[in-house]
Amino acid sequence: TRRNLTLSNLGCNPLAETGRSKLQNQRAVLNQQILRAVRMRAGAENLLRYVATNNNKVREQVLLELSFVNSDLQILKEELEGLNISVEVYQNTEETFSIPLVPLGLKETKEVDFTLPLKDFILEHYSEDSSEYEDEIADLMDLRQACRTPSRDEAGIEMLISYFLQLGYVENRFFPPTRHMGVLFTWYDSFTGVPVCQQNLLLEKASILFNIGALYTQIGTRCNRQTQAGLENAVDAFQRAAGVLSYLKETFTHTPSYDMSPAMLNVLVKMMLAQAQECVFEQIGLPGIRNEFFTLVKMTQEVAKVGEVYMLVNTAMNQEPVKENIPYSWSKLAQIKSDHYKALAHYFIATILCDHECKNHDEDQQEKALSQLYDYMPEGLMVLTVLKDKVQRKQLGKAHLRKAIVYHEEALRVCGLCKKLRNIDVLQEVLTAAHKRSLLKYAQQETEDDFLSLIQAPDILPKTEHRIETITPQFSKVKVKDFFHRLGPLTVFSAKQRWTAPRTIRIHLEAGELGFSLKGGSPVQIYCLDPVCSAASMGLKEGDYIVSVGDVDCKWLGVNEVLEKFKSVGEQPIEIEVISCQDTAASMHSKSATYSVGMQKTYSLICLAMEDDKIDQTKKAPLKLPFLSWGTKNRQKAASTLCLPSAVAGSSQIKKKLSPFTLLNTESSLY
């Protein structure tokens, strides 16, 4: 009987009017508009290339049309960027005074019909009645459909992982390495909206992995950052997101989509780890930051670390080729956070210098703690002298306050210049409050000696006691059973091996002997066949696999169980079905395509050439190597265990760790 894999109990209702579903629906609409614009651009480029070369009037008209199309694409890309920065929808519903965290939107895809290709392959390759597997094919398609709208929790993650592992079985069962199956997968780039269409299951697997990482980021941003448990969950979610994206980068080495290119994934991993680090700082400051010397020293280094990691994220976002496709507002937000947290670091150290005098019994400890904050001291100053001299302490403290104010003002300036960020109210409120706090602190200091206060505040050394790392996905923890288990053990009944159609052999016991022995696991194999026995005369061969005894399917039975079947019939003749292996080694692609920065036009051509309603089924196109491949280092593994799930569990993955981050609480004594 068919399992109940319905949308109601697997994924979210795609028609639900939640903020996140509205964003995803808007993303789907934009993707279709971008697809139409890309087709028009490809047509105009072809016209310009082949028709309008000698006709100046036509050429001018085509160039004008091309400029309109490119303008439309730019506008659509900006709209898509607006969806990517709609961070408020993904945040926790509780009132919070924290800078929003950035989630990734899920990649959109078109529906895929596995029915005819899989049924044809079951009949042709496995010589079985394909109508008996309609329920299994329907289960696979239901699971894929549900994965388009996963719930934003662990159940959604588990469902996506289940489908990813199920694809491992499907790949080995139905996708030979030597030919395409005619199943067209279409996925839209998360940042540009440009579609990628391929008859390659690896595109499907890579895109599902991306969505697993994206869903983790949405779970992280949804956590309640006003509680310790919520912040711990956010840190864990961002670390896991970074781990999945890092695994995607290392496993699928040649991806045809910009959002899954190694350069982009590298930036996304950095961003998720930075957000994890931000959450760690918020977690430390959640109970309140006491205005105490050693507490402030610790907070200074922790917040300086957050500023440093965001500076590295911003630098990475502004490198080619990522700069062209990363949302502009993300880059500016990383810059704002870097300046904001650097400003907080200078504010904390200024509070140390302005509010605390050196005590004799703590002199050594304070000198050691303060010296760890600096790589160097301003010329003419020493740490111990600064601690003991009230004038020097206040001068250095005001220098740090001036630097904090400069960083605050830069953060506000950048925020004001970016339209998308300017509309995020809580971001403006946090930056303005921090700026006013530093101004008030500066105003509280004596101003008579300002003309002598020409000290430049030194940079602060970042340091954290909480190491943030990627957490490698543990896919083996999700238990998945092969939908097509009835086809037989995957080690034998796979798309990589070819078999004869089942042959019926009538076995007669001769003096209680079969005339052959059995060996192996499931299914069992003919061994030591007597060439003069009756079974051999009927066509039984050495090495044949027994797939049924009588009317009983025995693909999953061992030697002892099959022998019991023979013994149960006594002296009566019995019919068995056997298959013979035609070849053992399946050839693999000898080459893998490389990722190209200038691949956008290629997308257009792929979309035009391979769109479902455009394919001419009567013509046989030459096979082309896919853009997406395992790469040289994984090519051998791809044929064995890496994409071959275990009997029940999924394929285990290489282990790594991830990282997360969040924001500053305002209920502390300093705020």
XYZ file of C-alpha atoms in Angstrom:
671
model
C 0.000 0.000 0.000
C 1.072 3.512 -0.714
C 2.595 5.542 2.129
C 0.841 8.780 3.045
C 3.367 11.236 1.666
C 1.029 14.162 1.174
C 1.748 17.870 1.207
C -0.409 18.283 4.286
C 1.893 16.262 6.509
C 5.224 16.825 4.807
C 5.625 20.469 3.863
C 4.018 23.775 4.649
C 0.840 24.685 2.813
C 2.124 26.549 -0.284
C -1.026 28.703 -0.246
C -0.578 29.801 3.383
C -0.464 33.593 3.681
C 2.598 33.789 5.922
C 5.187 36.496 5.448
C 7.799 33.966 4.368
C 5.475 32.244 1.872
C 4.550 35.621 0.376
C 8.240 36.381 -0.135
C 8.823 32.995 -1.764
C 5.793 33.489 -4.028
C 7.110 36.905 -5.036
C 10.476 35.274 -5.714
C 8.805 32.696 -7.977
C 7.016 35.444 -9.943
C 10.259 37.401 -10.341
C 12.018 34.257 -11.522
C 9.490 33.867 -14.336
C 9.850 37.523 -15.346
C 13.635 37.182 -15.360
C 13.339 34.022 -17.483
C 11.274 35.902 -20.087
C 13.748 38.802 -20.092
C 16.673 36.404 -20.487
C 14.966 34.766 -23.478
C 14.374 38.156 -25.084
C 17.992 39.111 -24.518
C 19.220 35.862 -26.035
C 16.985 36.424 -29.076
C 18.185 40.005 -29.506
C 21.814 38.909 -29.226
C 21.285 36.203 -31.845
C 19.565 38.693 -34.156
C 22.405 41.139 -33.667
C 24.983 38.468 -34.336
C 23.505 36.778 -37.411
C 20.996 39.148 -39.044
C 21.732 42.794 -38.305
C 25.433 42.830 -39.106
C 25.017 44.509 -42.532
C 21.861 46.548 -41.946
C 22.609 49.605 -39.803
C 18.950 50.510 -39.293
C 18.039 47.047 -38.038
C 21.200 46.994 -35.978
C 20.250 50.247 -34.227
C 16.751 48.961 -33.495
C 18.113 45.715 -32.052
C 20.656 47.588 -29.904
C 17.868 49.817 -28.582
C 15.716 46.809 -27.759
C 18.682 45.120 -26.093
C 19.257 48.174 -23.900
C 15.598 48.055 -22.792
C 15.862 44.358 -21.971
C 19.059 44.870 -19.975
C 17.383 47.719 -18.071
C 14.438 45.466 -17.270
C 16.809 42.754 -16.052
C 18.580 45.246 -13.799
C 15.251 46.403 -12.313
C 14.162 42.793 -11.737
C 17.491 42.013 -10.099
C 17.037 44.988 -7.765
C 13.541 43.740 -6.869
C 15.011 40.318 -6.109
C 17.638 41.998 -3.937
C 14.804 43.700 -2.091
C 13.371 40.270 -1.264
C 16.777 39.060 -0.099
C 17.089 41.958 2.366
C 13.506 41.605 3.678
C 15.032 40.367 6.914
C 12.231 41.524 9.229
C 9.936 38.751 7.981
C 12.381 36.074 9.102
C 13.140 37.497 12.577
C 11.563 36.339 15.809
C 8.141 37.846 16.446
C 9.144 39.115 19.909
C 9.974 42.791 20.271
C 13.736 43.129 20.073
C 16.315 45.875 20.040
C 18.892 44.047 17.963
C 20.336 44.468 14.498
C 18.528 41.961 12.227
C 20.340 38.869 11.010
C 20.379 37.947 7.314
C 18.800 34.661 6.151
C 19.082 33.040 2.724
C 15.985 32.629 0.590
C 15.169 29.146 -0.704
C 16.010 28.368 -4.306
C 12.897 27.965 -6.437
C 12.376 25.118 -8.879
C 9.868 23.890 -11.461
C 7.876 20.687 -11.148
C 9.493 17.476 -12.380
C 7.610 14.437 -13.661
C 9.569 11.240 -13.017
C 6.781 8.917 -14.107
C 7.559 8.026 -17.737
C 11.392 8.014 -17.527
C 11.455 5.797 -14.429
C 8.736 3.446 -15.657
C 10.506 3.046 -18.994
C 13.809 2.377 -17.238
C 12.280 -0.207 -14.881
C 10.833 -2.080 -17.862
C 13.920 -1.781 -20.040
C 16.724 -2.166 -17.510
C 15.207 -4.296 -14.746
C 12.752 -6.244 -16.949
C 9.961 -5.760 -14.414
C 6.365 -4.627 -14.743
C 6.717 -0.882 -14.264
C 3.029 -0.432 -13.385
C 3.741 -2.136 -10.068
C 6.017 0.776 -9.087
C 3.576 3.638 -9.671
C 3.099 4.187 -5.928
C 6.843 4.424 -5.332
C 7.254 6.952 -8.153
C 4.316 8.962 -6.784
C 5.915 8.922 -3.308
C 9.141 10.311 -4.767
C 7.304 13.094 -6.585
C 5.215 13.953 -3.505
C 8.361 14.215 -1.401
C 9.991 16.502 -3.957
C 6.906 18.698 -4.131
C 6.798 18.981 -0.333
C 10.475 20.001 -0.312
C 9.530 23.172 -2.210
C 7.738 24.465 0.914
C 9.532 22.991 3.956
C 8.490 24.013 7.449
C 10.948 26.355 9.179
C 12.021 23.899 11.878
C 13.894 20.640 12.388
C 11.088 18.715 10.667
C 11.683 20.780 7.516
C 15.415 20.107 7.702
C 14.812 16.387 8.135
C 12.463 16.305 5.149
C 15.015 18.010 2.886
C 17.751 15.640 4.078
C 15.429 12.672 3.473
C 14.901 13.765 -0.117
C 18.633 14.384 -0.574
C 19.395 10.848 0.635
C 16.573 9.414 -1.460
C 18.202 11.052 -4.495
C 21.278 8.946 -3.754
C 19.196 5.800 -4.195
C 17.445 7.202 -7.273
C 20.762 8.163 -8.864
C 22.137 4.659 -8.461
C 18.913 2.946 -9.481
C 17.950 4.962 -12.551
C 20.681 7.312 -13.764
C 23.440 5.516 -15.719
C 26.704 7.454 -15.993
C 26.766 6.941 -19.765
C 23.505 8.610 -20.803
C 20.833 11.110 -19.802
C 17.421 9.954 -18.616
C 15.443 12.776 -20.206
C 14.451 14.263 -16.825
C 14.943 18.041 -16.969
C 15.696 19.811 -13.683
C 15.211 23.585 -13.529
C 16.456 25.660 -10.576
C 16.579 29.442 -10.252
C 19.605 31.309 -8.939
C 18.850 32.673 -5.471
C 20.529 36.031 -6.185
C 20.071 36.698 -9.894
C 16.882 34.734 -10.622
C 18.529 33.265 -13.737
C 17.337 29.696 -14.360
C 19.620 26.711 -14.860
C 18.197 23.704 -16.734
C 20.015 20.379 -16.897
C 19.311 16.695 -17.362
C 21.600 16.038 -14.441
C 20.566 14.753 -11.026
C 23.601 16.384 -9.445
C 22.025 19.802 -10.055
C 19.030 18.598 -8.052
C 21.211 17.294 -5.221
C 23.324 20.444 -5.033
C 20.236 22.693 -5.010
C 18.631 20.678 -2.211
C 21.846 21.022 -0.209
C 21.751 24.788 -0.747
C 18.160 24.875 0.500
C 19.109 22.859 3.598
C 21.715 25.501 4.413
C 19.251 28.299 3.613
C 16.596 26.766 5.874
C 19.119 26.589 8.732
C 19.762 30.329 8.297
C 16.008 31.001 8.480
C 15.773 28.906 11.648
C 18.685 30.875 13.114
C 17.125 34.256 12.410
C 13.812 33.076 13.855
C 15.314 32.208 17.261
C 14.372 34.400 20.213
C 17.537 36.387 20.864
C 16.218 37.689 24.202
C 16.873 34.318 25.868
C 20.006 32.226 26.407
C 18.366 29.156 24.859
C 17.309 31.148 21.803
C 20.810 32.514 21.273
C 22.339 29.049 21.698
C 19.941 27.698 19.080
C 20.791 30.585 16.740
C 24.526 29.938 17.107
C 23.985 26.244 16.398
C 21.760 26.946 13.376
C 24.243 29.332 11.741
C 27.111 26.922 12.373
C 25.108 24.125 10.738
C 24.194 26.384 7.828
C 27.875 27.164 7.302
C 28.664 23.441 7.499
C 26.125 22.492 4.833
C 27.266 25.272 2.493
C 30.913 24.334 3.069
C 30.092 20.680 2.313
C 28.313 21.795 -0.869
C 31.364 23.795 -1.936
C 33.762 20.893 -1.403
C 31.591 18.088 -2.785
C 30.015 19.637 -5.871
C 33.037 21.284 -7.414
C 31.616 22.556 -10.711
C 28.180 24.121 -10.321
C 26.432 26.039 -13.116
C 24.634 28.489 -10.826
C 26.266 31.639 -9.429
C 24.766 31.169 -5.971
C 26.479 27.770 -5.696
C 29.835 28.764 -7.170
C 32.856 28.186 -4.881
C 33.496 31.931 -4.544
C 29.899 32.710 -3.543
C 29.659 29.761 -1.143
C 32.912 30.839 0.471
C 31.396 34.276 1.172
C 28.136 32.791 2.451
C 30.030 30.526 4.857
C 31.942 33.541 6.187
C 28.695 35.473 6.614
C 27.008 32.661 8.552
C 30.016 32.251 10.842
C 30.060 36.023 11.414
C 26.396 35.955 12.413
C 27.170 33.085 14.775
C 29.970 35.144 16.338
C 27.544 38.051 16.707
C 25.080 35.790 18.552
C 27.870 34.630 20.865
C 28.601 38.244 21.830
C 24.908 38.856 22.481
C 24.808 35.700 24.566
C 27.657 36.921 26.777
C 26.068 40.329 27.231
C 22.481 39.095 27.683
C 22.525 39.074 31.527
C 23.859 42.649 31.440
C 27.362 44.049 31.094
C 28.638 45.071 34.515
C 30.679 48.240 34.668
C 33.646 46.367 36.108
C 37.254 46.487 34.895
C 37.885 42.860 33.945
C 34.344 42.304 32.619
C 34.767 45.266 30.282
C 38.170 44.013 29.132
C 36.561 40.687 28.139
C 33.629 42.387 26.384
C 36.011 44.726 24.531
C 37.875 41.819 22.968
C 34.719 39.850 22.213
C 32.987 42.725 20.420
C 36.213 43.621 18.600
C 36.208 40.037 17.273
C 32.700 40.531 15.887
C 33.814 43.733 14.177
C 36.819 41.949 12.676
C 34.852 39.021 11.209
C 32.329 41.382 9.624
C 35.171 43.405 8.143
C 36.464 40.193 6.523
C 32.956 39.392 5.260
C 32.635 42.853 3.723
C 36.056 42.500 2.069
C 35.095 39.113 0.611
C 31.788 40.477 -0.677
C 33.577 43.195 -2.617
C 35.869 40.791 -4.502
C 35.214 39.587 -8.038
C 33.252 37.629 -9.169
C 31.055 37.744 -6.045
C 30.685 41.532 -6.080
C 28.499 41.455 -9.193
C 25.862 39.152 -7.723
C 25.885 39.540 -3.943
C 23.058 41.855 -2.828
C 24.469 45.370 -2.439
C 22.571 45.823 0.824
C 24.249 42.735 2.310
C 27.674 44.191 1.624
C 26.658 47.514 3.170
C 25.128 45.763 6.200
C 28.383 43.873 6.769
C 30.257 47.187 6.600
C 27.797 48.802 9.030
C 28.089 45.939 11.501
C 31.876 46.032 11.295
C 31.909 49.762 12.113
C 29.215 49.416 14.789
C 30.977 46.668 16.717
C 34.371 48.334 16.387
C 32.757 51.462 17.841
C 31.406 49.423 20.761
C 34.886 48.034 21.412
C 36.307 51.577 21.655
C 33.347 52.625 23.846
C 33.983 49.757 26.264
C 37.696 50.489 26.606
C 36.935 54.196 27.047
C 34.599 53.248 29.898
C 37.440 51.250 31.471
C 39.789 54.234 31.321
C 37.279 56.905 32.339
C 35.400 55.088 35.118
C 38.047 52.961 36.827
C 41.119 53.960 38.777
C 44.054 51.650 39.320
C 43.939 49.873 42.669
C 47.197 48.796 44.252
C 46.099 45.249 44.997
C 44.952 44.767 41.362
C 47.754 46.696 39.725
C 49.525 43.751 38.108
C 46.332 42.091 36.921
C 44.954 45.330 35.466
C 48.214 46.110 33.685
C 48.299 42.606 32.166
C 44.630 42.730 31.134
C 44.872 46.178 29.560
C 48.117 45.405 27.724
C 46.383 42.449 26.013
C 43.987 44.861 24.341
C 46.713 46.657 22.371
C 49.247 45.672 19.784
C 51.092 48.888 20.590
C 50.654 51.937 22.836
C 50.723 55.554 21.595
C 54.166 57.099 21.621
C 55.217 58.232 25.109
C 52.609 56.151 26.951
C 52.981 52.953 28.950
C 50.129 50.810 30.247
C 51.069 51.071 33.911
C 51.617 54.838 33.645
C 48.232 55.289 32.008
C 46.544 53.311 34.761
C 48.165 55.357 37.512
C 47.974 58.801 35.902
C 44.430 60.188 35.930
C 45.137 62.780 33.229
C 46.665 60.256 30.806
C 43.834 57.802 31.452
C 41.198 60.394 30.588
C 43.122 61.573 27.541
C 43.395 58.037 26.176
C 39.783 57.337 27.143
C 38.553 60.393 25.215
C 40.703 59.334 22.251
C 38.841 56.001 22.236
C 35.508 57.815 22.531
C 36.382 60.020 19.558
C 37.214 56.916 17.531
C 33.963 55.256 18.647
C 31.995 58.336 17.536
C 33.746 58.308 14.146
C 32.830 54.632 13.633
C 29.240 55.281 14.740
C 28.900 58.197 12.328
C 30.326 56.137 9.462
C 27.843 53.342 10.195
C 24.953 55.819 10.190
C 26.217 57.440 6.991
C 26.449 54.119 5.110
C 23.024 53.102 6.415
C 21.544 56.378 5.188
C 22.990 55.907 1.708
C 21.459 52.435 1.220
C 17.731 52.662 0.514
C 16.986 49.075 1.547
C 18.768 49.419 4.906
C 17.352 52.881 5.513
C 13.899 51.307 5.673
C 14.836 48.872 8.463
C 13.686 50.846 11.523
C 15.328 48.726 14.210
C 18.721 49.058 12.486
C 18.451 52.860 12.521
C 17.333 52.811 16.173
C 20.236 50.636 17.356
C 22.864 52.678 15.497
C 21.406 56.004 16.683
C 21.181 54.855 20.311
C 24.807 53.650 20.299
C 25.959 56.929 18.743
C 24.117 59.038 21.339
C 25.534 56.924 24.145
C 29.112 57.583 22.985
C 28.400 61.321 22.554
C 26.944 61.503 26.073
C 29.954 59.695 27.518
C 32.284 62.098 25.740
C 30.349 65.130 26.986
C 30.665 63.902 30.571
C 34.448 64.176 30.452
C 36.264 67.396 31.376
C 36.941 69.511 28.300
C 39.558 72.010 29.520
C 42.483 69.957 28.258
C 40.978 69.056 24.869
C 43.623 71.072 22.993
C 46.287 68.893 24.588
C 44.403 65.656 23.885
C 46.013 64.851 20.558
C 46.514 61.164 21.316
C 45.373 58.764 18.565
C 43.579 55.757 20.011
C 45.379 52.543 19.024
C 43.571 49.634 17.390
C 42.130 46.960 19.654
C 43.226 43.345 19.372
C 40.196 41.054 18.848
C 39.951 37.902 20.898
C 37.218 35.415 21.715
C 36.920 32.576 24.188
C 34.193 30.964 22.080
C 35.548 29.398 18.913
C 33.037 29.413 16.077
C 33.387 26.618 13.525
C 31.332 24.931 10.872
C 29.303 21.893 11.925
C 29.417 19.254 9.223
C 25.986 17.814 8.385
C 25.382 14.356 9.840
C 23.114 12.951 7.154
C 23.469 9.424 8.539
C 21.326 10.411 11.535
C 18.293 10.666 9.251
C 16.992 7.159 8.547
C 15.715 6.704 5.007
C 14.446 3.576 3.297
C 14.880 3.224 -0.448
C 11.509 3.782 -2.139
C 12.507 1.244 -4.799
C 13.670 -1.393 -2.336
C 11.705 -4.089 -4.182
C 14.028 -3.863 -7.184
C 16.654 -5.689 -5.125
C 19.953 -4.967 -3.338
C 21.493 -1.781 -4.700
C 24.958 -3.305 -4.873
C 23.687 -5.595 -7.635
C 20.552 -3.996 -9.093
C 21.800 -0.585 -10.107
C 21.844 1.508 -13.270
C 25.578 0.883 -13.646
C 25.153 -2.840 -14.303
C 23.327 -4.493 -17.186
C 21.462 -7.792 -16.932
C 19.745 -10.256 -19.184
C 16.002 -10.582 -18.856
C 15.011 -13.207 -16.231
C 15.171 -16.773 -17.557
C 13.064 -19.585 -16.171
C 14.953 -22.768 -15.268
C 13.159 -25.944 -14.199
C 15.129 -27.721 -11.494
C 14.900 -31.504 -10.958
C 16.567 -32.973 -7.919
C 18.890 -35.809 -8.946
C 19.539 -38.205 -6.072
C 18.753 -35.361 -3.708
C 21.339 -33.102 -5.337
C 20.765 -29.761 -7.095
C 23.810 -30.036 -9.332
C 25.205 -26.714 -8.140
C 26.120 -24.778 -5.003
C 25.104 -21.313 -3.867
C 27.281 -18.463 -2.656
C 27.129 -14.768 -1.822
C 24.684 -12.627 0.060
C 21.534 -11.213 -1.447
C 20.806 -12.261 -4.122
C 22.568 -15.625 -4.136
C 24.773 -16.734 -7.008
C 25.206 -20.064 -8.799
C 28.518 -21.649 -7.842
C 30.301 -24.890 -8.822
C 27.721 -25.808 -11.478
C 27.880 -29.429 -12.680
C 27.960 -29.086 -16.497
C 26.070 -32.359 -16.995
C 23.229 -31.718 -14.558
C 19.695 -31.070 -15.800
C 19.764 -27.402 -14.744
C 22.860 -26.776 -16.869
C 21.230 -28.439 -19.821
C 18.303 -26.011 -19.470
C 20.565 -22.977 -19.659
C 21.740 -22.356 -16.093
C 25.193 -20.749 -16.053
C 27.972 -20.321 -13.536
C 27.610 -16.949 -11.815
C 23.877 -16.531 -12.505
C 21.865 -14.744 -9.811
C 18.663 -16.344 -8.544
C 15.875 -13.742 -8.374
C 12.937 -16.014 -7.552
C 12.228 -19.567 -6.445
C 8.775 -20.752 -7.424
C 6.591 -17.695 -7.087
C 8.655 -16.217 -4.241
C 10.884 -13.196 -4.900
C 14.264 -13.950 -3.357
C 16.391 -10.967 -4.350
C 16.828 -10.134 -0.667
C 17.257 -13.720 0.586
C 20.550 -15.296 1.648
C 21.991 -18.740 0.885
C 20.348 -20.554 3.801
C 16.949 -19.027 3.089
C 17.093 -20.001 -0.602
C 18.163 -23.550 0.300
C 15.154 -23.793 2.616
C 12.950 -22.913 -0.346
C 14.481 -25.779 -2.333
C 14.086 -28.229 0.571
C 10.461 -27.263 1.099
C 9.420 -28.726 -2.267
C 10.977 -32.101 -1.592
C 11.393 -34.268 -4.713
C 9.036 -32.126 -6.823
C 10.439 -30.105 -9.752
C 10.650 -26.370 -9.078
C 11.041 -23.378 -11.368
C 13.530 -20.648 -10.612
C 14.245 -17.355 -12.373
C 17.847 -16.301 -12.922
C 19.632 -13.369 -14.543
C 23.118 -13.070 -15.997
C 25.393 -10.056 -15.861
C 26.160 -8.609 -19.303
C 28.936 -6.252 -18.256
C 30.380 -5.194 -14.930
C 32.150 -1.868 -15.313
C 30.181 1.162 -16.371
C 32.094 3.837 -18.144
C 32.324 7.254 -16.497
C 32.606 10.727 -17.996
C 36.266 11.395 -18.570
C 35.945 15.140 -18.292
C 34.227 17.641 -16.045
C 33.310 21.180 -16.980
C 34.797 24.106 -15.124
C 32.919 26.976 -13.569
C 33.061 30.047 -15.738
C 32.515 33.605 -14.608
C 30.999 34.544 -17.933
C 28.321 31.888 -17.930
C 25.219 34.062 -17.878
C 24.671 33.882 -21.633
C 25.109 30.126 -21.438
C 22.176 30.008 -19.031
C 20.061 31.848 -21.575
C 20.935 29.374 -24.304
C 20.315 26.400 -22.062
C 16.910 27.741 -21.072
C 15.960 28.373 -24.685
C 17.210 25.047 -25.946
C 15.977 22.813 -23.166
C 12.644 24.292 -22.088
C 10.079 21.505 -21.762
C 7.779 22.697 -24.503
C 10.690 23.442 -26.850
C 12.323 20.025 -26.892
C 11.919 18.157 -30.124
C 11.493 14.580 -29.020
C 12.032 13.269 -32.548
C 15.586 14.536 -32.790
C 18.492 12.991 -31.008
C 20.810 15.659 -29.710
C 24.421 14.679 -29.100
C 25.246 14.100 -25.459
C 26.916 17.016 -23.737
C 28.942 16.806 -20.597
C 27.107 18.431 -17.685
C 28.304 21.597 -16.022
C 27.783 19.985 -12.636
C 30.160 17.156 -11.800
C 31.905 15.649 -8.867
C 35.311 16.745 -10.067
C 38.405 14.567 -10.343
C 38.883 13.982 -6.640
C 35.386 12.524 -6.223
C 34.929 10.748 -9.544
C 35.819 7.296 -8.263
C 33.784 7.709 -5.109
C 30.768 8.760 -7.165
C 30.642 5.262 -8.604
C 30.823 3.573 -5.224
C 30.004 4.609 -1.694
C 29.749 8.384 -1.732
C 26.488 8.509 -3.623
C 25.377 5.036 -2.496
C 23.297 5.219 0.703
C 23.459 2.385 3.186
C 20.660 -0.126 3.500
C 18.545 2.116 5.700
C 20.456 5.235 6.598
C 21.705 7.855 4.193
C 25.210 8.415 3.014
C 27.521 9.619 5.732
C 29.411 12.804 5.105
C 32.802 14.242 5.836
C 32.759 15.921 9.264
C 33.344 19.611 9.794
C 32.087 22.376 12.003
C 30.153 25.577 11.397
C 29.627 28.951 12.981
C 26.825 31.507 14.006
C 26.260 35.099 15.385
C 23.704 37.790 16.764
C 23.334 41.159 18.528
C 23.759 43.386 21.586
C 21.248 43.552 24.440
C 20.238 46.985 25.674
C 19.210 46.095 29.206
C 22.759 46.017 30.584
C 24.023 48.567 33.031
C 26.030 50.305 30.306
C 23.036 50.788 28.062
